[in-house]
Short mmCIF file of C-alpha atoms in Angstrom, two decimals:
data_model
loop_
_atom_site.label_atom_id
_atom_site.label_comp_id
_atom_site.label_asym_id
_atom_site.label_seq_id
_atom_site.Cartn_x
_atom_site.Cartn_y
_atom_site.Cartn_z
CA UNK T 25 -30.89 -1.78 0.81
CA UNK T 26 -34.59 -1.68 -0.82
CA UNK T 27 -36.38 -5.12 -2.00
CA UNK T 28 -35.51 -6.06 -5.55
CA UNK T 29 -32.22 -4.29 -5.24
CA UNK T 30 -28.93 -6.24 -5.09
CA UNK T 31 -25.43 -5.43 -3.45
CA UNK T 32 -24.19 -5.16 -6.76
CA UNK T 33 -26.69 -2.16 -8.28
CA UNK T 34 -24.35 -0.07 -10.60
CA UNK T 35 -23.98 2.62 -10.66
CA UNK T 36 -25.52 3.39 -7.29
CA UNK T 37 -26.79 6.90 -9.34
CA UNK T 38 -29.13 4.69 -11.85
CA UNK T 39 -30.64 2.85 -8.88
CA UNK T 40 -33.20 5.34 -7.04
CA UNK T 41 -34.11 2.70 -4.10
CA UNK T 42 -30.58 2.18 -3.42
CA UNK T 43 -29.82 6.00 -3.68
CA UNK T 44 -32.69 6.67 -0.44
CA UNK T 45 -31.61 3.67 1.35
CA UNK T 46 -27.89 4.93 1.88
CA UNK T 47 -29.08 8.86 1.90
CA UNK T 48 -32.07 7.96 4.55
CA UNK T 49 -31.48 8.85 8.28
CA UNK T 50 -30.54 5.95 10.67
CA UNK T 51 -32.62 3.84 11.87
CA UNK T 52 -34.57 3.99 14.82
CA UNK T 53 -32.25 1.34 17.40
CA UNK T 54 -29.41 1.65 15.00
CA UNK T 55 -26.75 0.19 17.24
CA UNK T 56 -22.95 1.22 16.90
CA UNK T 57 -20.99 -1.56 14.56
CA UNK T 58 -17.77 -2.73 16.17
CA UNK T 59 -15.95 -3.00 13.05
CA UNK T 60 -16.80 -0.78 9.52
CA UNK T 61 -14.68 -2.60 6.34
CA UNK T 62 -15.01 -0.93 2.87
CA UNK T 63 -13.08 -1.43 -0.06
CA UNK T 64 -12.50 0.39 -3.74
CA UNK T 65 -10.95 -1.09 -7.28
CA UNK T 66 -7.97 0.63 -8.70
CA UNK T 67 -7.87 1.69 -12.31
CA UNK T 68 -6.80 2.26 -15.62
CA UNK T 69 -7.19 5.14 -17.86
CA UNK T 70 -7.86 3.94 -21.50
CA UNK T 71 -7.70 6.81 -23.22
CA UNK T 72 -8.06 10.81 -22.60
CA UNK T 73 -5.42 11.25 -20.53
CA UNK T 74 -4.09 14.83 -20.39
CA UNK T 75 -7.19 16.32 -22.45
CA UNK T 76 -9.86 15.26 -19.83
CA UNK T 77 -7.89 18.27 -17.98
CA UNK T 78 -9.40 20.61 -20.26
CA UNK T 79 -12.87 19.38 -20.90
CA UNK T 80 -12.35 16.11 -22.72
CA UNK T 81 -14.24 12.93 -21.65
CA UNK T 82 -11.79 10.04 -20.64
CA UNK T 83 -12.25 6.05 -20.90
CA UNK T 84 -11.40 4.36 -17.66
CA UNK T 85 -12.04 1.06 -16.40
CA UNK T 86 -12.08 -0.27 -12.86
CA UNK T 87 -9.61 -3.38 -11.98
CA UNK T 88 -10.24 -6.39 -9.26
CA UNK T 89 -6.94 -4.82 -7.25
CA UNK T 90 -8.56 -3.00 -4.48
CA UNK T 91 -7.47 -0.58 -1.32
CA UNK T 92 -9.42 -1.98 1.75
CA UNK T 93 -10.08 -0.10 5.10
CA UNK T 94 -11.34 -0.76 8.09
CA UNK T 95 -12.37 1.58 10.65
CA UNK T 96 -13.16 0.52 14.14
CA UNK T 97 -14.80 2.75 17.16
CA UNK T 98 -11.85 3.21 19.68
CA UNK T 99 -10.53 5.01 22.60
CA UNK T 100 -8.31 6.96 20.75
CA UNK T 101 -7.40 8.04 17.08
CA UNK T 102 -4.81 5.67 15.70
CA UNK T 103 -3.23 4.92 11.93
CA UNK T 104 -2.32 1.58 10.66
CA UNK T 105 -0.79 1.27 6.71
CA UNK T 106 1.17 -1.35 6.75
CA UNK T 107 1.53 -1.04 2.61
CA UNK T 108 3.50 2.18 2.94
CA UNK T 109 5.46 1.43 6.03
CA UNK T 110 2.87 3.08 9.17
CA UNK T 111 2.23 1.15 11.73
CA UNK T 112 0.74 1.93 15.68
CA UNK T 113 1.02 5.59 14.46
CA UNK T 114 -1.24 7.59 17.41
CA UNK T 115 -3.35 11.02 16.66
CA UNK T 116 -3.88 13.81 18.35
CA UNK T 117 -7.52 14.05 19.78
CA UNK T 118 -8.82 15.03 16.54
CA UNK T 119 -7.21 12.46 14.57
CA UNK T 120 -4.91 14.95 13.23
CA UNK T 121 -1.25 14.00 12.55
CA UNK T 122 0.95 14.29 15.23
CA UNK T 123 2.70 17.69 15.04
CA UNK T 124 6.34 15.77 15.69
CA UNK T 125 5.66 14.09 12.74
CA UNK T 126 8.64 14.05 10.58
CA UNK T 127 7.78 16.24 6.70
CA UNK T 128 8.11 12.72 4.73
CA UNK T 129 5.63 10.79 6.64
CA UNK T 130 3.61 13.51 6.72
CA UNK T 131 3.46 14.37 3.04
CA UNK T 132 2.41 10.17 2.69
CA UNK T 133 -0.02 10.48 4.86
CA UNK T 134 -1.74 14.28 3.25
CA UNK T 135 -4.06 12.23 1.45
CA UNK T 136 -5.26 9.86 4.80
CA UNK T 137 -5.47 13.54 6.40
CA UNK T 138 -7.47 15.48 4.31
CA UNK T 139 -10.12 12.71 4.17
CA UNK T 140 -10.39 12.50 7.55
CA UNK T 141 -11.21 16.39 7.68
CA UNK T 142 -13.18 16.53 5.44
CA UNK T 143 -15.79 13.54 6.51
CA UNK T 144 -15.35 15.02 10.21
CA UNK T 145 -16.10 18.37 8.69
CA UNK T 146 -19.39 17.08 7.48
CA UNK T 147 -20.21 14.17 10.29
CA UNK T 148 -17.79 14.40 13.67
CA UNK T 149 -17.42 11.26 14.20
CA UNK T 150 -14.82 9.03 16.13
CA UNK T 151 -12.55 8.27 17.55
CA UNK T 152 -11.19 5.58 15.54
CA UNK T 153 -8.73 3.14 15.08
CA UNK T 154 -8.32 2.97 11.09
CA UNK T 155 -6.62 0.42 9.10
CA UNK T 156 -5.44 1.11 5.03
CA UNK T 157 -4.32 -1.92 3.24
CA UNK T 158 -3.13 -0.81 -0.43
CA UNK T 159 -0.81 -3.87 -1.26
CA UNK T 160 -3.01 -5.08 -4.39
CA UNK T 161 -1.79 -2.41 -5.69
CA UNK T 162 1.78 -2.34 -5.47
CA UNK T 163 4.26 -5.28 -7.08
CA UNK T 164 7.69 -5.39 -5.31
CA UNK T 165 7.62 -1.82 -3.21
CA UNK T 166 6.41 0.00 -6.42
CA UNK T 167 3.25 1.92 -7.22
CA UNK T 168 1.69 0.00 -10.57
CA UNK T 169 0.00 3.04 -11.38
CA UNK T 170 -3.11 1.67 -10.82
CA UNK T 171 -4.89 4.98 -8.97
CA UNK T 172 -3.93 3.63 -5.84
CA UNK T 173 -4.09 7.06 -3.84
CA UNK T 174 -8.11 7.38 -5.40
CA UNK T 175 -8.64 4.03 -4.48
CA UNK T 176 -7.37 4.93 -1.15
CA UNK T 177 -9.34 8.30 -0.84
CA UNK T 178 -12.63 6.43 -1.96
CA UNK T 179 -12.74 3.25 1.01
CA UNK T 180 -11.47 5.86 3.50
CA UNK T 181 -14.49 8.31 2.58
CA UNK T 182 -16.58 5.88 2.68
CA UNK T 183 -15.63 3.98 6.09
CA UNK T 184 -15.38 6.90 8.15
CA UNK T 185 -18.45 8.21 6.72
CA UNK T 186 -20.52 5.07 7.48
CA UNK T 187 -18.75 4.94 10.78
CA UNK T 188 -19.68 8.22 11.59
CA UNK T 189 -23.12 7.06 10.38
CA UNK T 190 -23.13 9.98 7.38
CA UNK T 191 -24.71 7.54 4.74
CA UNK T 192 -23.82 8.66 0.79
CA UNK T 193 -25.25 7.56 -2.37
CA UNK T 194 -22.61 7.17 -5.03
CA UNK T 195 -22.31 11.17 -6.11
CA UNK T 196 -22.25 11.87 -2.77
CA UNK T 197 -19.37 9.78 -2.05
CA UNK T 198 -17.54 10.58 -4.77
CA UNK T 199 -18.06 14.26 -4.84
CA UNK T 200 -16.64 13.93 -1.14
CA UNK T 201 -13.19 11.88 -2.01
CA UNK T 202 -13.03 14.02 -5.04
CA UNK T 203 -12.40 16.88 -3.02
CA UNK T 204 -10.23 15.33 -0.74
CA UNK T 205 -8.24 13.65 -3.26
CA UNK T 206 -7.51 17.06 -5.46
CA UNK T 207 -6.88 19.30 -2.15
CA UNK T 208 -4.24 16.66 -1.27
CA UNK T 209 -2.71 16.48 -5.02
CA UNK T 210 -2.84 20.13 -5.32
CA UNK T 211 -5.88 21.32 -6.98
CA UNK T 212 -4.57 19.08 -10.10
CA UNK T 213 -6.44 15.93 -11.51
CA UNK T 214 -9.49 15.61 -13.33
CA UNK T 215 -11.39 13.01 -10.84
CA UNK T 216 -11.90 10.43 -13.18
CA UNK T 217 -9.38 7.76 -11.31
CA UNK T 218 -11.61 8.89 -7.86
CA UNK T 219 -15.04 8.14 -9.86
CA UNK T 220 -13.57 4.67 -11.66
CA UNK T 221 -12.60 3.37 -7.77
CA UNK T 222 -16.18 4.65 -6.73
CA UNK T 223 -18.26 4.11 -10.14
CA UNK T 224 -16.48 0.93 -10.66
CA UNK T 225 -16.97 -0.86 -14.28
CA UNK T 226 -16.38 0.58 -17.20
CA UNK T 227 -16.77 4.50 -17.67
CA UNK T 228 -17.07 7.45 -19.82
CA UNK T 229 -15.72 10.17 -18.06
CA UNK T 230 -15.74 13.98 -18.37
CA UNK T 231 -15.34 16.81 -15.37
CA UNK T 232 -18.46 18.11 -13.87
CA UNK T 233 -20.51 15.57 -15.53
CA UNK T 234 -22.28 12.37 -14.32
CA UNK T 235 -20.23 9.23 -15.40
CA UNK T 236 -21.38 6.99 -18.02
CA UNK T 237 -21.75 3.44 -17.23
CA UNK T 238 -20.52 1.19 -20.91
CA UNK T 239 -20.15 -2.10 -21.80
CA UNK T 240 -16.58 -3.88 -22.39
CA UNK T 241 -16.96 -5.05 -26.06
CA UNK T 242 -16.89 -8.81 -26.39
CA UNK T 243 -13.98 -9.47 -28.76
CA UNK T 244 -11.62 -6.99 -27.19
CA UNK T 245 -8.64 -7.88 -24.90
CA UNK T 246 -6.48 -5.68 -23.05
CA UNK T 247 -3.06 -6.27 -21.13
CA UNK T 248 -1.39 -4.29 -19.06
CA UNK T 249 2.11 -4.77 -18.43
CA UNK T 250 4.85 -3.04 -16.11
CA UNK T 251 6.95 -1.24 -18.03
CA UNK T 252 8.77 0.91 -15.03
CA UNK T 253 8.58 1.60 -11.61
CA UNK T 254 5.75 4.09 -11.03
CA UNK T 255 6.21 7.69 -11.45
CA UNK T 256 4.56 10.42 -10.05
CA UNK T 257 1.27 11.94 -11.77
CA UNK T 258 2.02 15.26 -10.68
CA UNK T 259 4.95 15.31 -11.43
CA UNK T 260 3.96 14.84 -15.36
CA UNK T 261 1.01 17.09 -15.13
CA UNK T 262 2.75 19.79 -14.02
CA UNK T 263 5.61 19.41 -16.56
CA UNK T 264 2.95 19.16 -19.07
CA UNK T 265 1.40 22.73 -17.40
CA UNK T 266 4.98 24.46 -17.23
CA UNK T 267 4.92 23.25 -21.18
CA UNK T 268 1.26 25.38 -21.74
CA UNK T 269 2.42 28.15 -19.85
CA UNK T 270 6.07 28.93 -21.90
CA UNK T 271 4.63 27.61 -24.92
CA UNK T 272 0.27 28.16 -25.05
CA UNK T 273 0.07 28.41 -28.99
CA UNK T 274 1.56 24.50 -29.33
CA UNK T 275 0.09 23.42 -26.02
CA UNK T 276 -3.25 24.38 -27.40
CA UNK T 277 -2.52 22.48 -30.76
CA UNK T 278 -1.10 19.29 -28.80
CA UNK T 279 -4.37 19.04 -26.31
CA UNK T 280 -6.52 20.08 -29.21
CA UNK T 281 -5.39 16.74 -31.56
CA UNK T 282 -6.07 14.52 -28.02
CA UNK T 283 -9.47 16.22 -27.92
CA UNK T 284 -10.70 15.52 -31.06
CA UNK T 285 -9.39 11.97 -30.40
CA UNK T 286 -10.71 11.32 -26.82
CA UNK T 287 -14.27 12.74 -28.15
CA UNK T 288 -14.67 9.43 -30.57
CA UNK T 289 -13.55 7.08 -28.15
CA UNK T 290 -17.35 5.69 -27.04
CA UNK T 291 -18.74 5.44 -30.46
CA UNK T 292 -15.46 3.43 -31.38
CA UNK T 293 -15.84 0.92 -28.74
CA UNK T 294 -18.37 -0.53 -30.94
CA UNK T 295 -15.74 -1.18 -33.81
CA UNK T 296 -13.10 -3.51 -32.42
CA UNK T 297 -10.76 -1.85 -35.71
CA UNK T 298 -11.85 1.58 -35.18
CA UNK T 299 -10.73 1.45 -31.27
CA UNK T 300 -7.34 -0.13 -32.41
CA UNK T 301 -6.48 2.52 -34.32
CA UNK T 302 -8.65 5.26 -31.91
CA UNK T 303 -5.99 3.63 -29.59
CA UNK T 304 -2.70 3.80 -31.62
CA UNK T 305 -3.38 7.34 -32.78
CA UNK T 306 -3.95 8.78 -29.58
CA UNK T 307 -0.54 6.97 -28.46
CA UNK T 308 1.14 8.85 -31.32
CA UNK T 309 -0.88 12.52 -30.15
CA UNK T 310 0.37 11.50 -26.35
CA UNK T 311 4.12 11.32 -27.96
CA UNK T 312 3.93 14.68 -29.89
CA UNK T 313 2.50 16.21 -26.99
CA UNK T 314 5.38 14.48 -24.94
CA UNK T 315 8.17 15.47 -27.56
CA UNK T 316 7.26 19.37 -26.91
CA UNK T 317 6.76 19.08 -23.16
CA UNK T 318 9.83 16.94 -22.32
CA UNK T 319 7.89 15.36 -19.44
CA UNK T 320 8.35 12.00 -19.73
CA UNK T 321 4.77 10.96 -20.54
CA UNK T 322 6.84 8.37 -23.02
CA UNK T 323 9.49 6.52 -22.75
CA UNK T 324 12.13 4.20 -24.64
CA UNK T 325 10.37 1.37 -23.09
CA UNK T 326 6.95 2.33 -24.07
CA UNK T 327 8.25 2.50 -27.43
CA UNK T 328 10.07 -0.43 -27.82
CA UNK T 329 6.76 -2.50 -26.36
CA UNK T 330 5.00 -0.50 -28.84
CA UNK T 331 6.66 -2.23 -31.58
CA UNK T 332 6.49 -5.57 -30.54
CA UNK T 333 2.82 -5.27 -29.91
CA UNK T 334 2.17 -4.25 -33.49
CA UNK T 335 4.48 -6.93 -34.82
CA UNK T 336 1.95 -9.14 -33.13
CA UNK T 337 -0.97 -7.64 -34.38
CA UNK T 338 -1.88 -5.71 -31.98
CA UNK T 339 -1.58 -1.85 -30.13
CA UNK T 340 -0.09 -0.52 -27.60
CA UNK T 341 0.57 2.93 -25.49
CA UNK T 342 0.69 4.69 -21.95
CA UNK T 343 -1.79 4.64 -19.32
CA UNK T 344 -2.66 7.78 -17.20
CA UNK T 345 -0.35 9.98 -17.02
CA UNK T 346 2.27 8.01 -18.56
CA UNK T 347 6.30 7.55 -17.26
CA UNK T 348 7.03 4.05 -15.77
CA UNK T 349 3.20 3.20 -14.53
CA UNK T 350 1.86 0.57 -16.45
CA UNK T 351 0.95 0.12 -20.12
CA UNK T 352 -1.54 -1.44 -22.45
CA UNK T 353 -2.06 -3.60 -24.96
CA UNK T 354 -4.72 -4.41 -26.93
CA UNK T 355 -5.83 -7.04 -29.28
CA UNK T 356 -8.92 -9.15 -30.65
CA UNK T 357 -9.85 -11.50 -27.82
CA UNK T 358 -8.97 -15.30 -28.53
CA UNK T 359 -5.65 -16.37 -30.38
CA UNK T 360 -4.72 -12.84 -31.22
CA UNK T 361 -4.60 -12.11 -27.58
CA UNK T 362 -2.24 -14.88 -26.71
CA UNK T 363 0.03 -13.98 -29.71
CA UNK T 364 0.39 -10.77 -28.34
CA UNK T 365 0.79 -12.09 -24.43
CA UNK T 366 3.17 -14.26 -25.41
CA UNK T 367 5.33 -11.68 -27.30
CA UNK T 368 5.34 -9.45 -24.55
CA UNK T 369 6.50 -11.80 -22.47
CA UNK T 370 9.27 -13.46 -24.92
CA UNK T 371 10.21 -9.24 -24.91
CA UNK T 372 10.68 -9.16 -21.13
CA UNK T 373 7.50 -7.45 -20.08
CA UNK T 374 5.62 -8.63 -17.33
CA UNK T 375 1.56 -8.97 -17.73
CA UNK T 376 -0.27 -7.75 -14.37
CA UNK T 377 -3.41 -10.65 -14.24
CA UNK T 378 -6.06 -7.92 -13.91
CA UNK T 379 -9.83 -8.63 -14.21
CA UNK T 380 -11.79 -5.47 -16.10
CA UNK T 381 -15.04 -3.63 -14.83
CA UNK T 382 -15.13 -4.28 -11.15
CA UNK T 383 -17.50 -3.53 -8.95
CA UNK T 384 -16.81 0.34 -7.41
CA UNK T 385 -16.86 1.48 -3.72
CA UNK T 386 -18.41 -1.33 -1.70
CA UNK T 387 -19.21 -1.74 2.16
#
């Protein structure tokens, strides 16, 4: 870190001194580190879902629940990931998954393997003993829909790179983590969730562009609400893609409607009433897409919570791919937010305590 910078410079890409420091050659006299620990935040998609896959900007915010990865130089490769039931898994001499591993466990660890391969392709390194803790992004054994895979990709890439003496600025970290994350998801996904985990804060994100940092409005409150037992993003996106292949005209019309709304998100943040209307309009447009695609984006529980929020003076929408992941309820701050929270609780909804605008990946 250079004089004048702080550990919280954000985004790194905007701080040339931090970027140069992290991409500089290894200093003379640098000694082996016994352990490297990196962490990355979860995220929430506020607006732009599905449209972002077609070039529209999306609005995302990092949250204060984090994935933590620790990498320690060791005599052989070993993986611990107790949050997903992996304990003391011995890897081969290159850090690859053992050949005898069953198909289900291999699938669960596909992201780990793609990140490991991506970092080793650039820096070599190892052998390492690796621990991955993603428990904060789950509840009662179910993912909350806070982007745990993107946070794992970001934190694991950062930790392995640093342990291998590969120094990355934010942009390079995003590129490497997103490449591995996308490969693990068979080429699906926009990269917005990885961008939120790497850069942190509140972001406007579009594929192929540098994320734009934004400020959260002081008069706006958002609550994250449990709506089910989690969903698989690739399944939901796959169904929408199948719909697009079968009914390209209707799909194009539905996506165009979402895209027009997504392009107004950044300017709408300046006016709370306008932003709340936009959130409601976007949920309506998502529901319309879902009614045509029959993908399961919008559930009966989502519709119930929308009515609850409206009666309390707020608005509600799905987050990310939708399905059983968390939903989002918005209102004015202060007493209005307290009324909304009480109404959701009375309706049997569980509000997830979150701090918005969390710091991005750190080591």
